[in-house]
PDB file of C-alpha atoms and ligand atoms in Angstrom:
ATOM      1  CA  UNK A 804      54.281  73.731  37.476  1.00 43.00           C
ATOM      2  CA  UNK A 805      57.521  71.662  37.388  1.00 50.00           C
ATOM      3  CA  UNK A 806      59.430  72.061  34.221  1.00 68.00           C
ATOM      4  CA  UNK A 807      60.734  68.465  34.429  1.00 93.00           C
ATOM      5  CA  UNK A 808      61.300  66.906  30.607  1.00 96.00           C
ATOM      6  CA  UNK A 809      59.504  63.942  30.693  1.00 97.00           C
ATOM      7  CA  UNK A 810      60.017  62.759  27.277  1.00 98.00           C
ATOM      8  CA  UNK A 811      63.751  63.238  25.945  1.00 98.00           C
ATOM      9  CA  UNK A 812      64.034  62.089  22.054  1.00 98.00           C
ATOM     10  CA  UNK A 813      67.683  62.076  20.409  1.00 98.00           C
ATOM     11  CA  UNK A 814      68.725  61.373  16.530  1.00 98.00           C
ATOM     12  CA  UNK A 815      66.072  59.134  17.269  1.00 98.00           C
ATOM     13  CA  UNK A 816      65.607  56.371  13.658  1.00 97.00           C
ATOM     14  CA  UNK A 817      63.588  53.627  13.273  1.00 97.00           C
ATOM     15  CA  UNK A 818      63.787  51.562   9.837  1.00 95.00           C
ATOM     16  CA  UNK A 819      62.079  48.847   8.490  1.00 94.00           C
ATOM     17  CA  UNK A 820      62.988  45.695   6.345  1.00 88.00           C
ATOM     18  CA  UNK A 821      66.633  45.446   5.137  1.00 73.00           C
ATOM     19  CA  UNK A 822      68.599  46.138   1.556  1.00 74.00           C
ATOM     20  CA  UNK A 823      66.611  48.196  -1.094  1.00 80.00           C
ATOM     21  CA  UNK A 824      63.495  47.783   0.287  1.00 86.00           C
ATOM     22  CA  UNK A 825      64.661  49.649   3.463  1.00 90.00           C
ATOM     23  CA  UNK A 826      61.710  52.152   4.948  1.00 94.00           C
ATOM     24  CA  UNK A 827      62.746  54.793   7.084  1.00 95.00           C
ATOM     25  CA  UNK A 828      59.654  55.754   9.419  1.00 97.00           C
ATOM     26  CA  UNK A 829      61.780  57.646  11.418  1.00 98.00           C
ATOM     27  CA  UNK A 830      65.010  59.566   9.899  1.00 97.00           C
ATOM     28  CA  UNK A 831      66.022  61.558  12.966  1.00 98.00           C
ATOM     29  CA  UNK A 832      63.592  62.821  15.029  1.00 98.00           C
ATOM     30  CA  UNK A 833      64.824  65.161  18.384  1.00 98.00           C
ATOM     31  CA  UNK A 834      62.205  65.749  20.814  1.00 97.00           C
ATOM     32  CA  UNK A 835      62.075  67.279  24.187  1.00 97.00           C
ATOM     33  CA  UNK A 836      58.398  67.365  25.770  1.00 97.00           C
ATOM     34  CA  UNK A 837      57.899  69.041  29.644  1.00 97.00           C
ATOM     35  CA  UNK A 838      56.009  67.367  32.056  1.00 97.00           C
ATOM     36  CA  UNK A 839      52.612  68.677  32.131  1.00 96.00           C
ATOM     37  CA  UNK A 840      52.391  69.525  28.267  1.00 97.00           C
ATOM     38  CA  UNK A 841      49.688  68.493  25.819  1.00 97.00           C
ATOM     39  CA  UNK A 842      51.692  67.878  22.506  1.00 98.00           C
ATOM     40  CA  UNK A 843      49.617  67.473  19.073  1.00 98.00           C
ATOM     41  CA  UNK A 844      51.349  65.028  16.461  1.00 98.00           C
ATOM     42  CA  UNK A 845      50.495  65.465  12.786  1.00 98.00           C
ATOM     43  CA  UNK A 846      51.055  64.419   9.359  1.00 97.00           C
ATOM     44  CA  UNK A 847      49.929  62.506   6.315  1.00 97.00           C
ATOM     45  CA  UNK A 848      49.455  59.330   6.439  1.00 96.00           C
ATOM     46  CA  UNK A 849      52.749  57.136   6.303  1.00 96.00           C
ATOM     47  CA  UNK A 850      55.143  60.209   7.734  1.00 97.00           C
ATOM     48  CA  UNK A 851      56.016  58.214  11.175  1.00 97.00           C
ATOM     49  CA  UNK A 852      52.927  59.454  13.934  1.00 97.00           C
ATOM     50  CA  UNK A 853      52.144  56.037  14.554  1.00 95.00           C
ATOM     51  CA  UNK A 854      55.571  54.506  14.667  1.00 96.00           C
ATOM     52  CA  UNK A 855      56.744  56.982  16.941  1.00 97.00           C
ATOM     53  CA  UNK A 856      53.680  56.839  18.980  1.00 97.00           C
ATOM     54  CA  UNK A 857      54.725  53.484  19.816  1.00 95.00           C
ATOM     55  CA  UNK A 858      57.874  54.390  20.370  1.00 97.00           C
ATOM     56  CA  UNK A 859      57.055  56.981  22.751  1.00 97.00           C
ATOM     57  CA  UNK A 860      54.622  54.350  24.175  1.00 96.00           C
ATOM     58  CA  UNK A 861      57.555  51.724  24.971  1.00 96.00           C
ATOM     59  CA  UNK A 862      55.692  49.463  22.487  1.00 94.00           C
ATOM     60  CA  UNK A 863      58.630  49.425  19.369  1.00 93.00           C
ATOM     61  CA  UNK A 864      62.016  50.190  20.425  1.00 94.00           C
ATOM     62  CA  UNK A 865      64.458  52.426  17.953  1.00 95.00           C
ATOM     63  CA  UNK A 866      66.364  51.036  15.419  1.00 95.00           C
ATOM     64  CA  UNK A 867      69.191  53.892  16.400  1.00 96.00           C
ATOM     65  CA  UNK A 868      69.032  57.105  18.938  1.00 97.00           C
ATOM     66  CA  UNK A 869      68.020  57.700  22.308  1.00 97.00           C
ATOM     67  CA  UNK A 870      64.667  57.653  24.130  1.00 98.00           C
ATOM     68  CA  UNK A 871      64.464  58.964  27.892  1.00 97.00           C
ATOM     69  CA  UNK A 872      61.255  58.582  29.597  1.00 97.00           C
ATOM     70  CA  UNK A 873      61.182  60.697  33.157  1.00 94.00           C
ATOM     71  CA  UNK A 874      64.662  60.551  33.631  1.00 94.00           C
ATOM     72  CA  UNK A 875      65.322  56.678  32.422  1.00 95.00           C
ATOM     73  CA  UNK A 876      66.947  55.191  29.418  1.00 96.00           C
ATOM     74  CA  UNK A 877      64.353  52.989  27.581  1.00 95.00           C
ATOM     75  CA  UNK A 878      66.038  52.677  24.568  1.00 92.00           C
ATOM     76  CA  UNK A 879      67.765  49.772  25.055  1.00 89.00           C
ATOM     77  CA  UNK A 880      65.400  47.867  27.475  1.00 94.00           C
ATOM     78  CA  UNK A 881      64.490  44.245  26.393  1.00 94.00           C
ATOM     79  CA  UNK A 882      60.272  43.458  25.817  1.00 93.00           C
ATOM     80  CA  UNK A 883      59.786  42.354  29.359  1.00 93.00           C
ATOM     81  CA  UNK A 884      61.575  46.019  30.867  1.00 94.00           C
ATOM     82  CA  UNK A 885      59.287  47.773  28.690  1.00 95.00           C
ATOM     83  CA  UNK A 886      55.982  46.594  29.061  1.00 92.00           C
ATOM     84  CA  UNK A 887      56.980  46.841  32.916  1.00 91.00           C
ATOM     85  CA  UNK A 888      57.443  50.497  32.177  1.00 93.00           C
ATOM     86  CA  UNK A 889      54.283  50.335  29.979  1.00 92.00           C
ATOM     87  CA  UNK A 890      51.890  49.668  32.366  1.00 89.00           C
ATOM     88  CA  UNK A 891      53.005  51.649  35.873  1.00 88.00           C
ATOM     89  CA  UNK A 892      53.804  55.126  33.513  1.00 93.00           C
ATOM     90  CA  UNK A 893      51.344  55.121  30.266  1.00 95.00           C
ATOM     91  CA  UNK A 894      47.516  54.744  29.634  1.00 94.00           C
ATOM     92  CA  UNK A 895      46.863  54.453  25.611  1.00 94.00           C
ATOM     93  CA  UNK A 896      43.714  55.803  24.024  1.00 93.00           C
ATOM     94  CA  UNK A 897      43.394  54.352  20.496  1.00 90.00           C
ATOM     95  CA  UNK A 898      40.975  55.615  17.801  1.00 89.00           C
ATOM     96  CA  UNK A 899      39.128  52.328  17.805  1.00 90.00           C
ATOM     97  CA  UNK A 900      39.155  51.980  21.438  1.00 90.00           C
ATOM     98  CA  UNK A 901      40.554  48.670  21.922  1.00 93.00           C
ATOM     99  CA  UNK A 902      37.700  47.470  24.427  1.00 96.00           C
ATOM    100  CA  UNK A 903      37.209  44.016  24.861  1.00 96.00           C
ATOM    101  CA  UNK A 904      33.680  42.650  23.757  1.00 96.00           C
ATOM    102  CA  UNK A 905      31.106  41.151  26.448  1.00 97.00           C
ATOM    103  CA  UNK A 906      32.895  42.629  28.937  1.00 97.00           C
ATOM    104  CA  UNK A 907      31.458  45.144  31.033  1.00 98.00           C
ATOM    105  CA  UNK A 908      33.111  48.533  31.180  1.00 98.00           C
ATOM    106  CA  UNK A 909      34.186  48.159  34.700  1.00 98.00           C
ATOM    107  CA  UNK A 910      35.952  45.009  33.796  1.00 97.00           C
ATOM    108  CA  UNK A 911      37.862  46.627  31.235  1.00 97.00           C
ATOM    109  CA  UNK A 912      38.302  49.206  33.333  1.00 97.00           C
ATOM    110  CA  UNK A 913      39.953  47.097  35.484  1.00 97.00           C
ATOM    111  CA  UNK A 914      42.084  44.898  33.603  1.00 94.00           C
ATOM    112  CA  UNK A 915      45.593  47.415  33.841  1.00 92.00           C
ATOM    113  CA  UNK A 916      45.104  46.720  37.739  1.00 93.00           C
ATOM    114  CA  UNK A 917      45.840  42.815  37.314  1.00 88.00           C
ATOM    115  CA  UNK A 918      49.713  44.460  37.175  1.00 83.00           C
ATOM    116  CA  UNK A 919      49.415  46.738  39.556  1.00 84.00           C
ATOM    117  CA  UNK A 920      51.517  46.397  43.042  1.00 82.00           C
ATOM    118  CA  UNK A 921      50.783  47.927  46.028  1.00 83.00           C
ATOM    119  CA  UNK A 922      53.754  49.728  48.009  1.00 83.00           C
ATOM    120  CA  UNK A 923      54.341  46.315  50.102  1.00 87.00           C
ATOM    121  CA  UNK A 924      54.486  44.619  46.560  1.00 87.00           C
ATOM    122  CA  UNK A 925      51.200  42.418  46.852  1.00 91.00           C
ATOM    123  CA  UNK A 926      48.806  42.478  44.188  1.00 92.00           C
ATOM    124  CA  UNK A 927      45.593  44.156  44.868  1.00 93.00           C
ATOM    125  CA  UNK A 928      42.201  42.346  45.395  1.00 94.00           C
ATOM    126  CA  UNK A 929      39.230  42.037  43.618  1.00 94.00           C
ATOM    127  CA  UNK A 930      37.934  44.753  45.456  1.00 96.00           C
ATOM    128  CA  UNK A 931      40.305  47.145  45.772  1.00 95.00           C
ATOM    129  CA  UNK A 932      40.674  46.937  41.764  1.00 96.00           C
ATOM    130  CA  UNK A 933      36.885  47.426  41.355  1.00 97.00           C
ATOM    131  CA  UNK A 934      37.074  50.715  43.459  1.00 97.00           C
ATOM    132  CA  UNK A 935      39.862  52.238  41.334  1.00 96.00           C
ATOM    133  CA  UNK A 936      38.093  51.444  38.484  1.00 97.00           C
ATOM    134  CA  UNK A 937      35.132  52.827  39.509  1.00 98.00           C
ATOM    135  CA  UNK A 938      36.887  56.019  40.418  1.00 96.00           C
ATOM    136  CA  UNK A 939      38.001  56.268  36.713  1.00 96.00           C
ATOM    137  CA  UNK A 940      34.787  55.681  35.535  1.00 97.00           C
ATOM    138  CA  UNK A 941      33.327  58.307  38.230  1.00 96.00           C
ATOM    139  CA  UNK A 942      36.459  60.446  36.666  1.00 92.00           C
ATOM    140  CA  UNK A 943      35.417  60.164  32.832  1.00 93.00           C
ATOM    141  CA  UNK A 944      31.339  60.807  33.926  1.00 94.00           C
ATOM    142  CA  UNK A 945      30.297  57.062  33.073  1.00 96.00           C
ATOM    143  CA  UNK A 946      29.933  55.371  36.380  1.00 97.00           C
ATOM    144  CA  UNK A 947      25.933  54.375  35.562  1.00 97.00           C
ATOM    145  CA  UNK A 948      27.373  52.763  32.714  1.00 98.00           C
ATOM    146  CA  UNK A 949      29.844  50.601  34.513  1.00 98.00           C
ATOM    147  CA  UNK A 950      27.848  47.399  34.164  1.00 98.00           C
ATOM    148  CA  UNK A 951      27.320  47.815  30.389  1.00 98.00           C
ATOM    149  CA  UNK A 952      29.029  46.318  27.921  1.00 98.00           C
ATOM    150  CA  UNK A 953      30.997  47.978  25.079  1.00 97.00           C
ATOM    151  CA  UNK A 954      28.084  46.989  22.250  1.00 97.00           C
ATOM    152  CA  UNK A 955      25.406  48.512  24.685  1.00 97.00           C
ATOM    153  CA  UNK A 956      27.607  52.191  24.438  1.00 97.00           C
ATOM    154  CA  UNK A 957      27.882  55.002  21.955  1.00 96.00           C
ATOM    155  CA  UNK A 958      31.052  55.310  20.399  1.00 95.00           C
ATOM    156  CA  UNK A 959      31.667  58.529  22.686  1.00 95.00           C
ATOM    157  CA  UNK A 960      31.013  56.633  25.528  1.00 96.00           C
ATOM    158  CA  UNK A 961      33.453  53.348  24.694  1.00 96.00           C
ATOM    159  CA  UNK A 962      36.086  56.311  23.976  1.00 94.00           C
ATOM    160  CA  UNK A 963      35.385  57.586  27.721  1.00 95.00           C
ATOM    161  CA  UNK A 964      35.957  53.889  29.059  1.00 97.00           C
ATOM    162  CA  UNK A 965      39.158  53.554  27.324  1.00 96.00           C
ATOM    163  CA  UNK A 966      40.248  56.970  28.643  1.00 95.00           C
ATOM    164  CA  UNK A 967      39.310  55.432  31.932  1.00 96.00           C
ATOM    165  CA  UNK A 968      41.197  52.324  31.415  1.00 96.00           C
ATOM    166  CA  UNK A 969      44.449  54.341  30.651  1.00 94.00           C
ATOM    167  CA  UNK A 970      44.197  56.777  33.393  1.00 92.00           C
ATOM    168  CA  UNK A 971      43.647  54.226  36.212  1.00 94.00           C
ATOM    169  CA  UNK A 972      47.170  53.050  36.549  1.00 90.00           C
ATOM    170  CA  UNK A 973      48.200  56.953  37.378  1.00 89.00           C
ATOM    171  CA  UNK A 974      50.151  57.180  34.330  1.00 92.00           C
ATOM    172  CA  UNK A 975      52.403  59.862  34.152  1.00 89.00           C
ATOM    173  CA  UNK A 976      51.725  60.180  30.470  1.00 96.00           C
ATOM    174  CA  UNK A 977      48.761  59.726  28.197  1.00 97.00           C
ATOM    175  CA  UNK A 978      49.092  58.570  24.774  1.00 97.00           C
ATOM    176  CA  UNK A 979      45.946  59.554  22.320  1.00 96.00           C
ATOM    177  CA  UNK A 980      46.073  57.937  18.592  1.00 94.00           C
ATOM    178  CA  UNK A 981      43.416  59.748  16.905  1.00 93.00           C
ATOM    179  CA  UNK A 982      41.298  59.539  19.954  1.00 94.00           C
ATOM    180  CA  UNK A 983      38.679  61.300  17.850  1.00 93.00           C
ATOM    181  CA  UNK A 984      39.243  59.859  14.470  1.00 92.00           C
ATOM    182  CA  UNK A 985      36.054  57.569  14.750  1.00 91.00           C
ATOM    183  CA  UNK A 986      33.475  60.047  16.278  1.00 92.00           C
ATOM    184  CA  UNK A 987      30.987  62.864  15.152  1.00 94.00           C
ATOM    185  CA  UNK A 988      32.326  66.354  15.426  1.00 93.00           C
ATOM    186  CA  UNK A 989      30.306  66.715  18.692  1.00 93.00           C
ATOM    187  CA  UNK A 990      31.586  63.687  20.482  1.00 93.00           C
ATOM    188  CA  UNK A 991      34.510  64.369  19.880  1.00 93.00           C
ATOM    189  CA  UNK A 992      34.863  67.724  21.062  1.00 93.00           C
ATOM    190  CA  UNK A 993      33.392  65.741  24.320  1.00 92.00           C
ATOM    191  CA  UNK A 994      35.956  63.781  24.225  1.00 92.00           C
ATOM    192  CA  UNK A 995      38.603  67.043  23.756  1.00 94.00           C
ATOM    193  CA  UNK A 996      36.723  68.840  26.547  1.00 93.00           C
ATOM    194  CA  UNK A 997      37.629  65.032  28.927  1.00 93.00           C
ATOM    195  CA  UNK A 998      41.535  65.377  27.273  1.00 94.00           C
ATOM    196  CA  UNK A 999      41.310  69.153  28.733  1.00 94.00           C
ATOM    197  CA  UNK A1000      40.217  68.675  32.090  1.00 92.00           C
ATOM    198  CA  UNK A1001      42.963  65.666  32.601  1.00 91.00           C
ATOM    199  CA  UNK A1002      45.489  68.306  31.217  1.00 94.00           C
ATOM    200  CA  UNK A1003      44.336  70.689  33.435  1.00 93.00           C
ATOM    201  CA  UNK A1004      45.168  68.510  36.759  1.00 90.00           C
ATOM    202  CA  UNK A1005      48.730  67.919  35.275  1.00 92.00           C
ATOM    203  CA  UNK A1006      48.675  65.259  32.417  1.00 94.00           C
ATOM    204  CA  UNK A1007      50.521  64.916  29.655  1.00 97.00           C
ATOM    205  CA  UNK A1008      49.493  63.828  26.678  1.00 97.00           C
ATOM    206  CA  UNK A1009      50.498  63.689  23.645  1.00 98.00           C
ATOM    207  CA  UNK A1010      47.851  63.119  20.915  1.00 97.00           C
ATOM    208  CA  UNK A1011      47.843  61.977  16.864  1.00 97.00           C
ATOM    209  CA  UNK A1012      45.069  63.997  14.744  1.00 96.00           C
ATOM    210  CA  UNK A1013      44.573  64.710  11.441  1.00 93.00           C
ATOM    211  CA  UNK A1014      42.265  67.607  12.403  1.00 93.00           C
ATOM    212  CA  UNK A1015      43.714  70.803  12.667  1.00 94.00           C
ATOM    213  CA  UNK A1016      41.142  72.673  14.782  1.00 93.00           C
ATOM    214  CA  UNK A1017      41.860  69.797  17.604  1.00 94.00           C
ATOM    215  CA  UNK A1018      45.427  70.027  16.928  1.00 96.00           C
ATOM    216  CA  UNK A1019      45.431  73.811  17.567  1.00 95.00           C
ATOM    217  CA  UNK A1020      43.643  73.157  21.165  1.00 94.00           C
ATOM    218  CA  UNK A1021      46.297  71.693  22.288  1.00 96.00           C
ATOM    219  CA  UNK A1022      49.959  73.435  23.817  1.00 96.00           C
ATOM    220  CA  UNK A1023      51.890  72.502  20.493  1.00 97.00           C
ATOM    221  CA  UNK A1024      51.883  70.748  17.367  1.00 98.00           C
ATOM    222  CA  UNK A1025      54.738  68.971  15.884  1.00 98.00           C
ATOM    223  CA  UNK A1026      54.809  68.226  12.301  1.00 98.00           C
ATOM    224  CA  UNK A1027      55.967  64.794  10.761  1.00 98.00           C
ATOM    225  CA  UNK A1028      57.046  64.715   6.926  1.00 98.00           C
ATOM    226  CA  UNK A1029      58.475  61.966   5.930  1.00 97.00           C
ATOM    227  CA  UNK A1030      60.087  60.955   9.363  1.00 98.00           C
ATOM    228  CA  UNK A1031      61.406  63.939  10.201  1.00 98.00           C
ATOM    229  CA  UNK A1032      59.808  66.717  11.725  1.00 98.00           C
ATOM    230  CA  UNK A1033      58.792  69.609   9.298  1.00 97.00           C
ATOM    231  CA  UNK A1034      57.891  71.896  12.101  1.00 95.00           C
ATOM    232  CA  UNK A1035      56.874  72.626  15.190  1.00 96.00           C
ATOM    233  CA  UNK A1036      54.378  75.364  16.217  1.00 94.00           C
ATOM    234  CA  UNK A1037      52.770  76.841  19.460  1.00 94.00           C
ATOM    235  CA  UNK A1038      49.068  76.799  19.361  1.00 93.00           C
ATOM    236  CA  UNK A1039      46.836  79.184  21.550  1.00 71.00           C
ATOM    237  CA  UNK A1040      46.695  76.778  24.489  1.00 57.00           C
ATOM    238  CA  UNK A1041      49.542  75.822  27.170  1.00 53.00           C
TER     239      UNK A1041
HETATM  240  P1  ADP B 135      51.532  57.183  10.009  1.00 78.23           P
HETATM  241  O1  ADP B 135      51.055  56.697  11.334  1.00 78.23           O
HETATM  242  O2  ADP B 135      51.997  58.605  10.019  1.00 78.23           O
HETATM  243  O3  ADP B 135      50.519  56.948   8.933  1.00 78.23           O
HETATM  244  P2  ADP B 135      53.444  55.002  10.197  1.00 78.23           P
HETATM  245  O4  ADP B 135      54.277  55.318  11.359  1.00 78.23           O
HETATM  246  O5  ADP B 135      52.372  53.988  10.385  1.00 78.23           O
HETATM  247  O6  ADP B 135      52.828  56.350   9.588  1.00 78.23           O
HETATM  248  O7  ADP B 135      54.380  54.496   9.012  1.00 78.23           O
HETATM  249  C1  ADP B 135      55.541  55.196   8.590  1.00 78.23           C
HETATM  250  C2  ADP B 135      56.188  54.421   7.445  1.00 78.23           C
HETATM  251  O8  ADP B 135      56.705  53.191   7.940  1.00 78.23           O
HETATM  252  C3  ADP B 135      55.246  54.068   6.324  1.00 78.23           C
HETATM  253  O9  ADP B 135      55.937  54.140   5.109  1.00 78.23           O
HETATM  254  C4  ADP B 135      54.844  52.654   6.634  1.00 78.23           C
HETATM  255  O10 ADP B 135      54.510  51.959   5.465  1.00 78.23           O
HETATM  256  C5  ADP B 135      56.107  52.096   7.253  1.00 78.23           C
HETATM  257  N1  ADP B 135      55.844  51.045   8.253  1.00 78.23           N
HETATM  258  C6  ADP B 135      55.148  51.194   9.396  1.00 78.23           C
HETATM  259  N2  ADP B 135      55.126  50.050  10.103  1.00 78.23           N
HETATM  260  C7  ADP B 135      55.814  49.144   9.359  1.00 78.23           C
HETATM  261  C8  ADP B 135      56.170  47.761   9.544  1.00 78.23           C
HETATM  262  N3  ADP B 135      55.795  47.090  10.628  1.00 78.23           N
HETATM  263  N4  ADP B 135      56.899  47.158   8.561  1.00 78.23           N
HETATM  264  C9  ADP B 135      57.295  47.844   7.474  1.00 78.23           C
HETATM  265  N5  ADP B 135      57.019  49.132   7.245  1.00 78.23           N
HETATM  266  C10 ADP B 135      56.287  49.783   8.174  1.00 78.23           C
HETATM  267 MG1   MG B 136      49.126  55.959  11.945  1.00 78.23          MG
END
């Protein structure tokens, strides 16, 4: 496997409101993640894991520092250069799964896809964006349930949608926000065993928990404190 760095973080400080009041969710963070890595972030609640997760997901740009994703500057991009970037190089997976109501799972399966361009730089067709999505579903073990709606799913299931939603752009990187925060311990290690087999053909992903038995399945797990990073340790897995 390539040892390419696909996610390059330097001094990296984000800071919120202005005079006294002044919150520092991030108070120089340096990160370096490989290509191919799944990356654990923890911490108690209000160290930074969500505001750098956003970061890291193009969503929030730094207040000061340096952000490379694959090889490109993003840290001074405007809104519309980043959600570009957004959609053709990360899928999101968010604890409360982020599906839209009375919509079948195949259509939200299939909403990335209304960005997508094909190499001639048309947009695809109806058609072509069902297939893809169906592949995802097909990918994630749900393609019976593609014609049910997120209310007519278990919660383990709506998690595997939205893992099929951010995978079926292609996305170089997956970003997990406590993918498992809102499930029973079983479902969730389903959901751990899905995050495995996608790191296993060459994702990375880089996941939130507060659990430390999911934490230590993954490659590494960095430590927030404050907005800094306490520590960094290997876990079993690479
Ligand atoms: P975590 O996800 O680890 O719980 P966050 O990244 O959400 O932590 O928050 C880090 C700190 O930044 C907290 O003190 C939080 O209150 C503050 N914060 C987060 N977002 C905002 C915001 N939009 N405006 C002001 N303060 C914020
Ligand atoms: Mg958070």
């Amino acid at each position: 496997m390539s040892k390419q760095t696909i996610i390059e973080i330097h001094a990296l400080r984000k800071y919120y409101g202005i005079g006294d009041i002044q919150v520092k969710a991030l108070d120089g963070v340096d990160i370096q993640i490989q290509a191919g890595e799944f990356v654990a972030i923890m911490g108690q609640s209000g160290s930074g894991k969500s505001t750098l997760m956003n970061i890291i997901g193009c969503l929030d740009r730094p207040t000061e520092g340096r952000y490379i994703l694959n090889g490109m500057d993003v840290s001074n991009m405007s809104k519309v250069q980043l959600a570009a970037i957004r959609n053709q190089q990360i899928g999101f997976v968010f604890q409360s799964f982020n599906l839209l109501a009375r919509t079948s799972a195949l259509r939200n399966v299939m909403l990335p896809l209304v960005y997508k361009r094909t190499e001639n730089g048309g947009s695809l067709s109806q058609a072509q964006r069902g297939e893809q999505a169906m592949a995802a579903l097909e990918a994630v073990g749900l393609a019976d349930r593609a014609h049910h709606e997120p209310m007519e799913l278990s919660g383990g299931q709506r998690q595997r949608v939205a893992i099929a939603r951010a995978l079926v752009n292609d996305p170089a990187l997956i970003l997990a926000d406590e993918p498992t925060g809102n499930l029973d311990t079983q479902t969730g290690e389903e959901i751990m065993v899905l995050l495995h087999e996608l790191h296993a053909r060459g994702r990375t992903i880089v996941m939130v928990t507060h659990e430390a038995y999911i934490a230590r399945q993954t490659g590494r797990t960095i430590q927030l404190s404050d907005g800094k990073i306490a520590h960094i340790e290997r876990n079993g897995r690479t």
